[in-house]
Coordinates of C-alpha atoms in Angstrom, one line a residue:
M21 CA 83.7 99.8 112.3
T22 CA 84.6 96.1 112.0
Q23 CA 88.0 94.7 112.8
S24 CA 88.3 93.8 109.1
S25 CA 87.7 97.4 108.1
N26 CA 90.2 98.7 110.6
K27 CA 92.8 96.2 109.3
Q28 CA 92.0 97.4 105.7
I29 CA 92.6 101.1 106.7
K30 CA 95.9 100.3 108.5
T31 CA 97.2 98.1 105.6
A32 CA 96.0 100.7 103.0
A33 CA 97.7 103.5 104.9
I34 CA 101.0 101.6 105.0
I35 CA 100.7 100.9 101.3
S36 CA 100.0 104.6 100.7
Y37 CA 103.1 105.7 102.5
I38 CA 105.2 103.1 100.7
S39 CA 103.9 104.6 97.5
I40 CA 104.7 108.1 98.6
I41 CA 108.2 107.1 99.6
F42 CA 108.7 105.5 96.2
N43 CA 107.5 108.7 94.5
I44 CA 109.9 110.8 96.5
I45 CA 112.9 108.5 95.9
S46 CA 112.1 107.9 92.2
G47 CA 111.5 111.7 91.8
L48 CA 115.0 112.4 93.3
I49 CA 116.5 110.3 90.5
Y50 CA 114.0 110.5 87.6
T51 CA 112.8 114.1 87.5
P52 CA 116.2 115.9 87.0
W53 CA 117.3 113.3 84.5
M54 CA 114.0 113.6 82.6
V55 CA 114.2 117.5 82.6
K56 CA 117.8 117.3 81.4
S57 CA 116.8 114.7 78.7
I58 CA 113.9 116.6 77.2
G59 CA 115.0 120.1 78.0
K60 CA 113.6 122.8 80.3
S61 CA 111.3 124.3 77.6
D62 CA 109.7 120.9 76.8
Y63 CA 109.3 120.1 80.5
G64 CA 107.5 123.5 80.8
L65 CA 105.2 122.4 77.9
Y66 CA 104.5 119.2 79.6
V67 CA 103.5 120.9 82.9
L68 CA 101.5 123.5 81.0
V69 CA 99.3 121.1 79.1
S70 CA 98.7 119.0 82.2
S71 CA 97.7 122.0 84.2
F72 CA 95.6 123.5 81.4
L73 CA 93.6 120.4 80.8
I74 CA 92.6 120.3 84.5
Y75 CA 90.0 123.0 83.7
F76 CA 88.3 120.7 81.2
T77 CA 88.2 117.5 83.4
I78 CA 86.2 118.9 86.3
D79 CA 83.5 116.4 87.3
F80 CA 81.2 119.1 88.6
G81 CA 81.2 117.5 92.1
L82 CA 79.8 114.3 90.9
G83 CA 82.8 112.3 92.3
Q84 CA 82.2 113.5 95.8
A85 CA 78.5 113.2 95.5
T86 CA 78.8 109.6 94.2
A87 CA 81.1 108.7 97.1
R88 CA 78.9 110.4 99.7
F89 CA 75.7 108.7 98.5
L90 CA 77.4 105.3 98.1
A91 CA 78.8 105.4 101.7
K92 CA 75.2 106.4 102.9
Y93 CA 73.5 103.5 100.9
R94 CA 76.2 101.1 102.1
A95 CA 75.7 102.1 105.7
E96 CA 72.0 101.6 105.3
N97 CA 72.4 98.3 103.4
E98 CA 70.6 99.7 100.4
E99 CA 72.3 97.7 97.6
Q100 CA 69.6 98.3 95.0
K101 CA 70.0 102.1 95.4
V102 CA 73.8 101.6 94.8
N103 CA 73.1 100.2 91.4
Q104 CA 70.6 102.8 90.6
L105 CA 73.0 105.6 91.6
L106 CA 75.9 104.3 89.5
S107 CA 73.7 103.7 86.5
L108 CA 72.5 107.3 86.7
T109 CA 75.9 108.8 87.3
T110 CA 77.4 106.8 84.4
K111 CA 75.0 108.4 82.0
I112 CA 75.7 111.9 83.4
Y113 CA 79.4 111.4 83.0
L114 CA 79.1 110.2 79.5
G115 CA 77.0 113.3 78.6
I116 CA 79.6 115.6 80.3
S117 CA 82.3 113.8 78.4
L118 CA 80.7 114.7 75.1
I119 CA 80.4 118.4 76.1
M120 CA 84.0 118.4 77.3
M121 CA 85.2 117.0 73.9
T122 CA 83.4 119.7 72.1
A123 CA 85.0 122.4 74.3
L124 CA 88.5 120.9 73.8
I125 CA 88.1 120.9 70.0
V126 CA 87.0 124.6 70.0
V127 CA 89.9 125.6 72.3
F128 CA 92.4 123.8 70.0
F129 CA 91.9 126.4 67.3
F130 CA 92.7 129.3 69.8
I131 CA 95.8 128.0 71.5
Q132 CA 98.1 130.4 69.7
N133 CA 96.0 133.3 70.8
I134 CA 95.9 132.1 74.5
F135 CA 99.6 131.4 74.9
M136 CA 101.3 134.3 73.1
Q137 CA 104.6 134.0 75.0
L138 CA 105.2 130.6 73.3
N139 CA 107.2 130.6 70.1
A140 CA 106.0 128.9 66.9
A141 CA 107.9 125.6 67.7
E142 CA 106.5 125.5 71.2
I143 CA 103.0 126.1 69.9
E144 CA 103.3 123.2 67.5
K145 CA 104.5 120.8 70.2
F146 CA 101.9 122.0 72.6
K147 CA 99.1 121.3 70.1
I148 CA 100.3 117.7 69.6
I149 CA 100.5 116.9 73.3
Y150 CA 97.2 118.7 73.8
V151 CA 95.5 116.3 71.4
I152 CA 97.0 113.2 73.0
A153 CA 96.2 114.3 76.6
G154 CA 92.8 115.6 75.6
L155 CA 91.7 112.3 74.0
F156 CA 92.7 110.5 77.2
S157 CA 90.8 113.0 79.3
V158 CA 87.6 112.4 77.3
V159 CA 88.0 108.6 77.4
S160 CA 88.8 108.4 81.1
F161 CA 86.3 111.0 82.3
P162 CA 83.3 108.7 82.6
F163 CA 85.2 106.5 85.0
M164 CA 86.1 109.2 87.6
S165 CA 83.7 107.6 90.2
L166 CA 85.7 104.3 90.3
N167 CA 87.8 105.4 93.3
G168 CA 84.6 106.4 95.1
I169 CA 83.3 102.8 94.6
F170 CA 86.4 101.3 96.0
I171 CA 86.2 103.5 99.1
A172 CA 82.6 102.9 99.7
Y173 CA 83.1 99.1 99.5
E174 CA 86.2 99.5 101.7
R175 CA 88.5 97.9 99.1
F176 CA 91.3 100.2 100.2
V177 CA 94.2 97.8 99.7
V178 CA 93.4 97.1 96.1
L179 CA 92.9 100.8 95.4
K180 CA 96.2 101.8 96.9
L181 CA 98.0 99.0 95.1
C182 CA 96.6 100.2 91.8
D183 CA 98.0 103.6 92.6
I184 CA 101.5 102.5 93.3
L185 CA 101.8 99.9 90.5
S186 CA 100.5 102.5 88.0
K187 CA 103.2 105.0 89.2
I188 CA 105.9 102.4 88.9
G189 CA 104.7 101.5 85.4
V190 CA 104.7 105.0 84.2
I191 CA 108.2 105.7 85.3
L192 CA 109.5 102.4 83.9
F193 CA 108.0 103.0 80.5
M194 CA 109.0 106.6 80.4
V195 CA 112.7 105.7 81.2
C196 CA 112.7 103.1 78.4
A197 CA 111.0 105.6 75.9
I198 CA 113.5 108.4 76.6
L199 CA 116.5 106.0 76.3
L200 CA 115.1 105.0 72.9
G201 CA 114.9 108.6 71.8
Y202 CA 111.3 109.4 72.4
K203 CA 110.9 112.5 74.5
L204 CA 108.0 114.9 75.0
Y205 CA 105.3 113.1 73.2
A206 CA 106.1 109.8 74.8
L207 CA 105.6 111.4 78.3
I208 CA 102.0 112.2 77.5
A209 CA 101.2 109.0 75.6
I210 CA 102.6 106.7 78.4
N211 CA 100.6 108.4 81.0
A212 CA 97.5 107.9 78.9
F213 CA 98.3 104.2 78.2
I214 CA 98.9 103.3 81.8
G215 CA 95.8 105.2 82.8
I216 CA 93.6 103.1 80.5
I217 CA 95.1 99.9 81.8
V218 CA 94.3 100.9 85.3
I219 CA 90.7 101.8 84.4
V220 CA 90.2 98.5 82.7
F221 CA 91.5 96.6 85.8
K222 CA 89.4 98.6 88.2
L223 CA 86.2 97.9 86.1
S224 CA 86.8 94.2 85.9
Y225 CA 87.6 93.9 89.6
I226 CA 84.5 95.9 90.7
F227 CA 82.2 93.7 88.5
K228 CA 83.8 90.5 89.6
T229 CA 83.9 91.2 93.4
T230 CA 80.7 93.2 93.9
A231 CA 77.1 93.0 93.0
I232 CA 77.2 96.3 91.1
R233 CA 75.5 96.3 87.7
I234 CA 75.0 99.3 85.4
D235 CA 71.8 99.8 83.6
L236 CA 71.9 102.8 81.2
K237 CA 68.1 102.7 80.7
Y238 CA 67.5 103.6 84.4
T239 CA 66.2 107.1 85.1
S240 CA 65.2 109.0 88.2
K241 CA 64.3 112.7 88.4
T242 CA 64.4 112.6 92.2
L243 CA 67.8 111.1 92.5
T244 CA 69.1 113.3 89.7
R245 CA 67.8 116.4 91.6
E246 CA 69.5 115.1 94.8
L247 CA 72.8 114.5 93.1
F248 CA 72.9 117.9 91.5
S249 CA 71.7 119.7 94.7
F250 CA 74.7 118.2 96.4
S251 CA 77.2 118.4 93.5
I252 CA 76.6 122.0 92.4
W253 CA 78.4 123.3 95.5
S254 CA 80.9 120.5 95.4
S255 CA 81.6 121.4 91.8
I256 CA 82.3 125.1 92.7
L257 CA 84.5 124.0 95.5
G258 CA 86.4 121.6 93.3
I259 CA 86.9 124.2 90.5
A260 CA 88.1 126.8 93.1
Q261 CA 90.6 124.4 94.7
R262 CA 92.0 123.6 91.3
L263 CA 92.3 127.2 90.2
I264 CA 94.1 128.4 93.4
I265 CA 97.4 126.7 92.5
N266 CA 96.9 125.0 89.0
I267 CA 96.1 128.3 87.3
A268 CA 99.6 129.6 88.0
P269 CA 101.4 127.6 85.2
T270 CA 98.7 128.9 82.7
L271 CA 99.2 132.5 83.9
L272 CA 103.0 132.1 83.7
G273 CA 102.5 130.7 80.2
I274 CA 100.6 133.8 79.3
Y275 CA 102.8 136.4 81.0
S276 CA 106.3 134.8 81.3
G277 CA 107.0 131.6 79.2
T278 CA 108.0 127.9 79.5
T279 CA 111.2 128.5 81.6
A280 CA 109.3 130.2 84.3
I281 CA 106.7 127.4 84.2
A282 CA 109.5 124.8 84.7
V283 CA 110.9 126.7 87.7
F284 CA 107.5 127.1 89.3
S285 CA 106.5 123.4 88.5
I286 CA 109.3 122.1 90.8
G287 CA 107.7 124.1 93.6
I288 CA 104.4 122.6 92.7
L289 CA 105.9 119.1 92.6
I290 CA 107.4 119.3 96.0
E291 CA 104.2 120.8 97.4
S292 CA 102.4 117.9 95.9
Y293 CA 104.7 115.4 97.7
V294 CA 103.9 117.1 101.1
W295 CA 100.2 117.1 100.3
T296 CA 100.2 113.5 99.1
F297 CA 102.0 112.4 102.2
A298 CA 99.6 114.1 104.5
S299 CA 96.5 113.1 102.5
A300 CA 97.4 109.3 102.1
L301 CA 94.7 108.7 104.8
N302 CA 92.1 110.8 103.0
G303 CA 88.9 109.0 102.0
L304 CA 89.7 106.0 104.2
F305 CA 87.5 107.4 107.0
L306 CA 84.4 108.3 104.9
P307 CA 82.6 105.0 105.7
K308 CA 83.5 105.4 109.4
V309 CA 82.3 109.1 109.6
S310 CA 79.1 108.0 107.7
G311 CA 78.5 105.2 110.2
L312 CA 79.0 107.5 113.2
L313 CA 76.4 110.0 111.9
S314 CA 73.9 107.3 111.0
T315 CA 73.9 106.0 114.5
S316 CA 74.5 109.2 116.5
A317 CA 74.6 112.9 116.2
N318 CA 77.2 113.2 118.8
R319 CA 79.8 115.7 117.6
E320 CA 82.2 114.6 120.4
Q321 CA 82.8 111.2 118.6
V322 CA 83.7 113.0 115.4
L323 CA 85.9 115.6 117.2
Q324 CA 87.9 112.8 118.9
L325 CA 88.4 111.0 115.6
M326 CA 89.5 114.3 114.2
V327 CA 92.1 114.9 116.8
K328 CA 93.3 111.3 116.7
V329 CA 93.8 111.4 112.9
G330 CA 95.0 115.0 112.9
R331 CA 97.8 114.2 115.4
I332 CA 99.0 111.3 113.4
Q333 CA 99.0 113.4 110.2
L334 CA 100.9 116.2 111.9
F335 CA 103.5 113.7 113.2
L336 CA 104.0 112.4 109.7
I337 CA 104.2 115.8 107.9
G338 CA 106.1 117.6 110.7
I339 CA 109.4 116.1 109.6
L340 CA 108.8 117.1 106.0
Y341 CA 108.1 120.7 106.9
I342 CA 111.2 120.9 109.2
G343 CA 113.3 119.2 106.6
M344 CA 112.0 121.5 103.8
I345 CA 112.6 124.7 105.9
T346 CA 116.2 123.7 106.9
L347 CA 117.4 121.7 104.0
G348 CA 115.1 122.6 101.1
Q349 CA 117.4 125.0 99.3
E350 CA 120.4 122.7 99.4
F351 CA 118.1 119.8 98.2
I352 CA 116.8 121.7 95.2
I353 CA 120.3 122.8 94.1
L354 CA 121.7 119.3 94.5
W355 CA 118.7 117.8 92.9
M356 CA 117.8 120.0 90.0
G357 CA 120.8 122.4 89.7
S358 CA 121.4 126.1 90.7
E359 CA 119.1 127.3 87.9
F360 CA 116.2 126.2 90.0
T361 CA 117.2 128.1 93.1
N362 CA 114.1 130.2 92.9
S363 CA 112.0 127.2 93.4
F364 CA 112.9 127.1 97.1
P365 CA 110.8 130.2 98.2
I366 CA 108.0 129.0 96.0
V367 CA 107.9 125.7 97.9
L368 CA 108.0 127.4 101.3
M369 CA 105.1 129.7 100.3
L370 CA 103.0 126.9 98.8
I371 CA 103.4 124.4 101.7
F372 CA 102.9 126.9 104.5
P373 CA 99.1 127.0 104.7
G374 CA 99.0 123.2 104.6
F375 CA 100.7 123.0 108.0
F376 CA 97.3 124.2 109.4
T377 CA 94.9 122.6 107.1
L378 CA 96.3 119.1 106.1
T379 CA 95.5 117.8 109.6
Q380 CA 91.8 118.5 109.3
E381 CA 90.8 115.6 106.9
I382 CA 88.0 114.4 109.2
A383 CA 86.4 117.9 109.2
S384 CA 86.5 117.9 105.5
T385 CA 85.0 114.4 105.3
L386 CA 82.2 115.4 107.6
L387 CA 81.5 118.4 105.3
Y388 CA 80.6 116.0 102.5
V389 CA 78.8 113.5 104.7
E390 CA 76.4 116.2 106.0
N391 CA 76.1 118.1 102.7
K392 CA 77.2 121.4 104.1
I393 CA 79.7 122.4 101.5
K394 CA 78.0 125.6 100.2
F395 CA 79.8 128.0 102.6
K396 CA 83.2 126.3 102.1
A397 CA 82.7 126.5 98.3
I398 CA 81.9 130.2 98.5
I399 CA 85.1 130.7 100.6
Y400 CA 87.3 128.9 98.1
M401 CA 85.8 130.6 95.1
V402 CA 86.6 134.0 96.6
A403 CA 90.1 132.6 97.5
A404 CA 90.6 131.5 93.8
I405 CA 89.5 134.8 92.4
T406 CA 91.8 136.7 94.9
S407 CA 94.6 134.4 94.0
M408 CA 94.2 134.9 90.3
V409 CA 93.9 138.7 90.6
L410 CA 97.0 139.0 92.9
S411 CA 99.0 136.7 90.6
V412 CA 98.1 138.6 87.4
F413 CA 99.2 141.8 89.2
L414 CA 102.4 140.4 90.8
I415 CA 103.7 138.1 88.0
P416 CA 104.9 140.9 85.7
Y417 CA 106.9 142.4 88.6
F418 CA 108.2 139.3 90.4
G419 CA 107.7 136.4 88.0
T420 CA 107.4 133.0 89.6
I421 CA 107.8 134.5 93.1
G422 CA 104.8 136.8 92.4
A423 CA 102.6 133.8 91.4
A424 CA 103.5 132.1 94.7
M425 CA 102.9 135.3 96.7
G426 CA 99.4 135.6 95.2
I427 CA 98.6 132.0 96.2
V428 CA 99.8 132.2 99.8
I429 CA 98.2 135.4 100.6
S430 CA 94.9 134.1 99.4
L431 CA 95.2 130.7 101.1
I432 CA 96.2 132.2 104.5
I433 CA 93.2 134.6 104.6
F434 CA 90.6 132.2 103.2
E435 CA 91.7 128.5 103.6
V436 CA 93.4 128.9 107.0
I437 CA 91.4 131.6 108.7
G438 CA 88.1 131.5 106.7
V439 CA 87.6 127.8 106.6
N440 CA 88.3 127.4 110.4
I441 CA 85.8 130.0 111.2
F442 CA 83.4 128.0 108.9
Y443 CA 84.1 124.8 110.8
Y444 CA 83.5 126.5 114.1
K445 CA 80.5 128.6 113.3
I446 CA 78.6 126.4 110.7
M447 CA 79.8 122.9 111.4
K448 CA 79.8 123.3 115.1
I449 CA 83.2 121.7 115.5
N450 CA 85.2 122.8 118.5
I451 CA 88.1 123.9 116.5
F452 CA 89.9 125.5 119.4
Y453 CA 90.0 122.2 121.2
F454 CA 91.3 120.5 118.1
L455 CA 94.1 123.2 117.7
K456 CA 95.0 122.8 121.4
A457 CA 95.0 119.0 121.4
C458 CA 96.7 118.5 118.0
L459 CA 98.8 121.5 117.0
F460 CA 99.6 123.4 120.1
K461 CA 100.6 120.3 122.1
M462 CA 103.0 119.2 119.4
L463 CA 104.3 122.6 118.4
P464 CA 107.0 122.9 121.2
S465 CA 108.6 119.7 120.0
L466 CA 108.5 120.8 116.4
A467 CA 110.1 124.1 117.4
I468 CA 113.0 122.3 119.2
V469 CA 113.8 120.1 116.2
L470 CA 113.4 123.1 113.8
A471 CA 116.0 125.0 115.9
F472 CA 118.3 122.0 115.8
G473 CA 118.0 121.7 112.0
L474 CA 118.7 125.4 111.4
A475 CA 121.8 125.2 113.7
L476 CA 123.1 122.1 111.9
N477 CA 122.5 123.7 108.6
Y478 CA 124.3 126.9 109.6
Y479 CA 127.5 125.0 110.6
I480 CA 127.5 122.3 108.0
S481 CA 126.9 122.8 104.2
A482 CA 125.8 119.9 102.0
I483 CA 128.2 119.9 99.1
N484 CA 126.9 116.6 97.9
F485 CA 124.1 114.1 98.6
V486 CA 126.2 112.0 101.0
V487 CA 126.5 115.0 103.4
F488 CA 122.9 116.0 102.7
F489 CA 121.5 112.6 103.7
I490 CA 123.7 112.5 106.8
K491 CA 122.3 115.8 107.8
A492 CA 118.7 114.7 107.0
G493 CA 119.3 111.5 109.0
L494 CA 120.5 113.4 112.1
I495 CA 117.4 115.7 111.9
A496 CA 115.0 112.7 111.5
A497 CA 116.7 110.9 114.5
V498 CA 116.3 114.0 116.7
Y499 CA 112.8 114.5 115.5
L500 CA 111.8 110.9 116.4
L501 CA 113.4 111.1 119.8
V502 CA 111.9 114.5 120.7
M503 CA 108.4 113.6 119.5
W504 CA 108.5 110.2 121.2
F505 CA 109.5 111.5 124.6
F506 CA 107.6 114.9 124.5
S507 CA 104.6 114.7 122.2
L508 CA 103.3 111.3 121.3
N509 CA 100.7 109.7 123.5
K510 CA 100.3 106.0 124.4
Y511 CA 98.0 105.2 121.5
E512 CA 100.3 106.8 118.9
K513 CA 103.3 105.0 120.4
E514 CA 101.5 101.7 120.2
L515 CA 100.5 102.4 116.6
I516 CA 104.1 103.0 115.6
L517 CA 105.2 99.9 117.4
S518 CA 102.5 97.8 115.8
I519 CA 103.7 99.0 112.3
Y520 CA 107.2 98.2 113.3
K521 CA 106.3 94.7 114.4
K522 CA 104.4 94.2 111.2
F523 CA 107.6 94.6 109.2
T524 CA 110.0 93.0 111.7
P525 CA 108.2 90.1 113.3
N526 CA 111.2 87.8 113.8
K527 CA 113.2 90.4 115.6
L528 CA 110.6 91.0 118.3
N529 CA 109.4 87.4 118.8

């Protein structure tokens, strides 16, 4: 990959983590205020409609298929095929969007029969926000491949800037709306409004800076067959991944009610912060992996890249995991209030499998590049079914904790154990070498810092955020020192120093 591409990846990664830090800080301030302003019941409805509509906005794997084929054509300098591909996928997306709109209309008339735990007032509110969010889903669906285009053309910086600016815009508009007295409905409408603005900007940017042109008259049975042969299993994988966690609010809406959804959603929110932090680099290496495989079938190159990226991701998420285990309960109580105490065990269960899987982004990317997702899709579908069955059985007895138990049991068996067997047996990735070079070499340092954090938490209780942040700062300082002297290699230290120099040039010159 060129020096320019490497610079793009590094800059985009920095912007990604700035965006994540912004999300976490704004979440600390904004989320509890928003929940208090609109009420726990309305917040539960807000989460419920968001999770429920996810089932209707599945792109049937076309997003991943488009990104994969775009990266392949770009690596082969086949610009004409890029235009043909995007012309064809646009038509397919428009067709699916019409089908999706029909399904949403039909479901609208059965809402009260689906969510029988909601009272009449909650059903009425749910229907209104369902219509607003549903309309946005139908309008935005045909543009789901835009991010794949940005990645294939290595416009990482612009893509990440769009993400962070849209998040800032959503929060600013929502704060203004709530202060003006607009509550639940405004939350949904503002998300849709900002989303449309971002789509318009991305479209104009792509047409101005690339040679991409869409021809809706173009047809190709061969290309359509290739797309769907790839996307059918990608679709199954995408559906299964969404169902594993995102089905929980819907099941709680059926068996428990909006209060349980609100408590569980805090667990999902924190888990999403951890996932977002770890996956900020995701997608940035698709062109590089495609390039490696177009020039060489050498698995060793991919394995070394997997270790390099995996260690960086583990270093970044390690502090989050240690912090959540040691300070998570105090954080949730200080942040959301004691009524959300049950969110803490939910968080621990939801984030646990990610400790093993979030570092394996390169293996996941390779999966799409080589079109070998059938077996992983099957594993995840079995995991989703298992998770749903367990949750339906456990929720009536344990409520939100039961939903989390069903998810974590399924993920450990299938996502952690099953997928790694798949990588080793089918993908021929030396997963044992990866675990040794990445996880096991860094695990002793992580254990030392965890022990320090638990001891600190045992002797000092955080009665306010001042004490909490002092404790968090001490743990972070010990983490950096231990990792620097006992775990990080020369490349990783140089990477950290280069980022530090990028932001403090005057101090080091």
